[in-house]
Amino acid sequence: MIFEGGITLLATFIKPFLASDALIGISLVGNTLIALIGINMLLGSKIKIANLLPSLIFVIIYVHFWGLS
C-alpha cells in the first residue's frame, strides 16, 4: 500500500512537467514493451524486456528537445 501511494505522489509531482506529447510518447513505448512481452509468451523468443525499460526515460528527453513530429 505504501508503494502504490508513493507512485501516486510521484505522478502528482511529475504531472506539471509532462506535456501531452510526452505522455503520447510514453504510451507508445509502453505499449510496444507490452506487445514484446506478448511476443515472448507466444513465440518463446528471448527478448529481454527489462533491458528496454530505460527507453521510457529516453522518450521523455527526446520529446523535450525534438518533439514527436
N, CA and C of each residue as an Amber inpcrd file, in Angstrom:
protein
   207
   0.8220000  -1.1800000   0.0000000   0.0000000   0.0000000   0.0000000
   0.8790000   1.2610000   0.0000000   1.9850000   1.2060000   0.6990000
   2.8990000   2.3550000   0.7320000   3.5130000   2.5670000  -0.6520000
   3.8380000   1.4780000  -1.3190000   4.4390000   1.5640000  -2.6500000
   3.4900000   2.2440000  -3.6420000   2.2320000   1.8450000  -3.6290000
   1.2540000   2.4400000  -4.5310000   1.0340000   3.9180000  -4.2160000
   1.0110000   4.2480000  -2.9390000   0.8680000   5.6500000  -2.5500000
   2.0590000   6.4840000  -3.0000000   3.2510000   5.9000000  -2.9290000
   4.4470000   6.5980000  -3.4020000   4.4060000   6.8620000  -4.8930000
   3.9290000   5.8890000  -5.6540000   3.7940000   6.0740000  -7.1020000
   2.7780000   7.1760000  -7.4000000   1.6820000   7.1900000  -6.6710000
   0.6600000   8.2210000  -6.8700000   1.1990000   9.6090000  -6.5610000
   1.9440000   9.7410000  -5.4660000   2.5350000  11.0370000  -5.1210000
   3.5630000  11.4740000  -6.1550000   4.3740000  10.5350000  -6.6190000
   5.3590000  10.8590000  -7.6530000   4.6690000  11.3220000  -8.9280000
   3.6100000  10.6490000  -9.3180000   2.8730000  11.0440000 -10.5180000
   2.2550000  12.4260000 -10.3630000   1.8070000  12.7490000  -9.1590000
   1.2310000  14.0680000  -8.9090000   2.2770000  15.1690000  -9.0650000
   3.4920000  14.9100000  -8.6080000   4.5530000  15.9040000  -8.7120000
   5.0910000  16.0290000 -10.1360000   5.0770000  14.9400000 -10.8880000
   5.6240000  14.9460000 -12.2510000   4.6380000  15.5270000 -13.2590000
   3.3480000  15.4420000 -12.9850000   2.3100000  15.8370000 -13.9340000
   2.5080000  17.2170000 -14.5610000   2.8730000  18.2620000 -13.8140000
   3.0290000  19.5820000 -14.4490000   4.1850000  19.6540000 -15.4530000
   5.1430000  18.7400000 -15.3470000   6.3160000  18.7820000 -16.2180000
   6.1320000  18.0000000 -17.5140000   5.1110000  17.1710000 -17.5840000
   4.9050000  16.3360000 -18.7660000   3.8450000  16.9560000 -19.6740000
   4.2410000  17.2420000 -20.8840000   3.2900000  17.7510000 -21.8740000
   2.5230000  16.5670000 -22.4700000   1.5060000  16.8730000 -23.2360000
   0.7190000  15.7900000 -23.8370000   1.5630000  14.9810000 -24.8180000
   2.5250000  15.6310000 -25.4930000   3.4050000  14.8880000 -26.3990000
   4.2420000  13.8650000 -25.6360000   4.7010000  14.2230000 -24.4490000
   5.4890000  13.2860000 -23.6440000   4.6340000  12.0970000 -23.2150000
   3.3960000  12.3580000 -22.8510000   2.5080000  11.2620000 -22.4570000
   2.2070000  10.3380000 -23.6330000   2.0600000  10.9160000 -24.8130000
   1.8400000  10.0950000 -26.0070000   3.0610000   9.2250000 -26.2770000
   4.2570000   9.8110000 -26.1350000   5.4900000   9.0450000 -26.3510000
   5.6550000   7.9280000 -25.3500000   5.3540000   8.2150000 -24.0760000
   5.4570000   7.1830000 -23.0420000   4.4560000   6.0630000 -23.3230000
   3.2540000   6.4160000 -23.7330000   2.2480000   5.4010000 -24.0640000
   2.6920000   4.5490000 -25.2410000   3.2780000   5.1870000 -26.2380000
   3.7580000   4.4530000 -27.4150000   4.8310000   3.4450000 -27.0250000
   5.8150000   3.8850000 -26.2660000   6.8980000   2.9890000 -25.8630000
   6.3850000   1.9140000 -24.9050000   5.5260000   2.2960000 -23.9640000
   4.9790000   1.3240000 -23.0200000   4.1510000   0.2500000 -23.7070000
   3.3300000   0.6480000 -24.6600000   2.5260000  -0.3360000 -25.3960000
   3.4040000  -1.2500000 -26.2410000   4.5000000  -0.7100000 -26.7740000
   5.4370000  -1.5420000 -27.5280000   6.0790000  -2.5830000 -26.6190000
   6.4570000  -2.1720000 -25.4190000   7.0470000  -3.1220000 -24.4690000
   6.0450000  -4.2030000 -24.0800000   4.7890000  -3.8240000 -23.8950000
   3.7580000  -4.8100000 -23.5730000   3.5720000  -5.7870000 -24.7330000
   3.6090000  -5.2820000 -25.9690000   3.4970000  -6.1580000 -27.1320000
   4.6770000  -7.1280000 -27.1930000   5.8720000  -6.6510000 -26.8360000
   7.0420000  -7.5270000 -26.8220000   6.9200000  -8.6230000 -25.7670000
   6.2960000  -8.3120000 -24.6470000   6.0530000  -9.3420000 -23.6330000
   5.1300000 -10.4160000 -24.2070000   4.0990000  -9.9850000 -24.9360000
   3.1980000 -10.9400000 -25.5760000   3.9020000 -11.7950000 -26.6110000
   4.8060000 -11.1910000 -27.3900000   5.5750000 -11.9480000 -28.3800000
   6.4570000 -12.9730000 -27.6890000   7.0710000 -12.5780000 -26.5720000
   7.8820000 -13.5340000 -25.8080000   7.0510000 -14.7300000 -25.3600000
   5.8340000 -14.4750000 -24.9000000   4.9950000 -15.5640000 -24.3980000
   4.4860000 -16.4420000 -25.5390000   4.1460000 -15.8330000 -26.6750000
   3.5950000 -16.6110000 -27.7850000   4.6540000 -17.4210000 -28.5240000
   5.7600000 -16.7870000 -28.8340000   6.7630000 -17.4260000 -29.6760000
   7.9180000 -18.0510000 -28.8950000   7.9690000 -17.7680000 -27.6160000
   9.0470000 -18.3230000 -26.8180000  10.3960000 -17.6810000 -27.1140000
  10.3850000 -16.5130000 -27.7630000  11.6520000 -15.8400000 -28.0510000
  12.2000000 -15.2370000 -26.7720000  13.4450000 -14.8500000 -26.8070000
  14.1100000 -14.3630000 -25.6010000  14.4770000 -12.8900000 -25.7260000
  13.4920000 -12.0360000 -25.9490000  13.7200000 -10.5950000 -25.9600000
  13.7430000 -10.1490000 -24.5040000  14.8310000  -9.5110000 -24.0870000
  14.9730000  -9.0970000 -22.6900000  14.3020000  -7.7330000 -22.5030000
  13.0740000  -7.7630000 -22.0420000  12.2570000  -6.5580000 -21.9100000
  12.8110000  -5.6310000 -20.8370000  13.3580000  -6.1840000 -19.7570000
  13.8740000  -5.3420000 -18.6730000  15.0130000  -4.4510000 -19.1660000
  15.7650000  -4.8980000 -20.1540000  16.8410000  -4.0740000 -20.7050000
  16.3030000  -2.9020000 -21.5220000  15.0420000  -2.9560000 -21.9100000
  14.4370000  -1.8930000 -22.7110000  13.6820000  -0.8640000 -21.8650000
  13.5860000  -1.0670000 -20.5640000  12.8470000  -0.1420000 -19.7000000
  13.4160000   1.2840000 -19.6810000  14.7310000   1.4850000 -19.8020000
  15.2280000   2.8750000 -19.8450000  14.6830000   3.6810000 -21.0240000
  14.1330000   3.0140000 -22.0220000  13.5520000   3.7440000 -23.1450000
  12.3970000   4.6320000 -22.6970000  11.7490000   4.3070000 -21.5870000
  10.6790000   5.1590000 -21.0620000  11.2200000   6.5080000 -20.5970000
  12.4610000   6.5320000 -20.1180000  13.0960000   7.7920000 -19.7140000
  13.5900000   8.5460000 -20.9440000  14.1940000   7.8230000 -21.8780000
  14.7540000   8.4730000 -23.0530000  13.6920000   9.1110000 -23.9310000
  12.4840000   8.5530000 -23.9500000  11.4250000   9.1420000 -24.7600000
  11.0270000  10.5080000 -24.2050000  11.0720000  10.6900000 -22.8990000
  10.7620000  11.9970000 -22.3050000  11.8070000  13.0230000 -22.7260000
  13.0810000  12.6250000 -22.6760000  14.1610000  13.5300000 -23.0830000
  14.0440000  13.8660000 -24.5590000  13.7730000  12.8640000 -25.3770000
  13.6410000  13.0790000 -26.8230000  12.5080000  14.0560000 -27.1340000
  11.3590000  13.8500000 -26.5190000  10.2020000  14.7110000 -26.7800000
  10.4810000  16.1290000 -26.2860000  11.2000000  16.2540000 -25.1790000
  11.5040000  17.5800000 -24.6380000  12.3550000  18.3990000 -25.6150000
  13.3440000  17.7690000 -26.2270000  14.2540000  18.5070000 -27.1080000
  13.7960000  18.5500000 -28.5620000  13.2280000  17.4660000 -29.0820000
  12.9210000  17.4070000 -30.5100000  11.4370000  17.2710000 -30.8390000
  10.6050000  16.9910000 -29.8850000   9.1750000  16.8440000 -30.1570000
   8.8620000  15.5100000 -30.8130000   7.5960000  15.2610000 -31.0330000
   7.1710000  13.9920000 -31.6420000   7.1040000  14.0430000 -33.1550000
   6.8780000  15.2000000 -33.7180000   6.6900000  15.2650000 -35.1740000
   7.9610000  15.3280000 -35.9400000
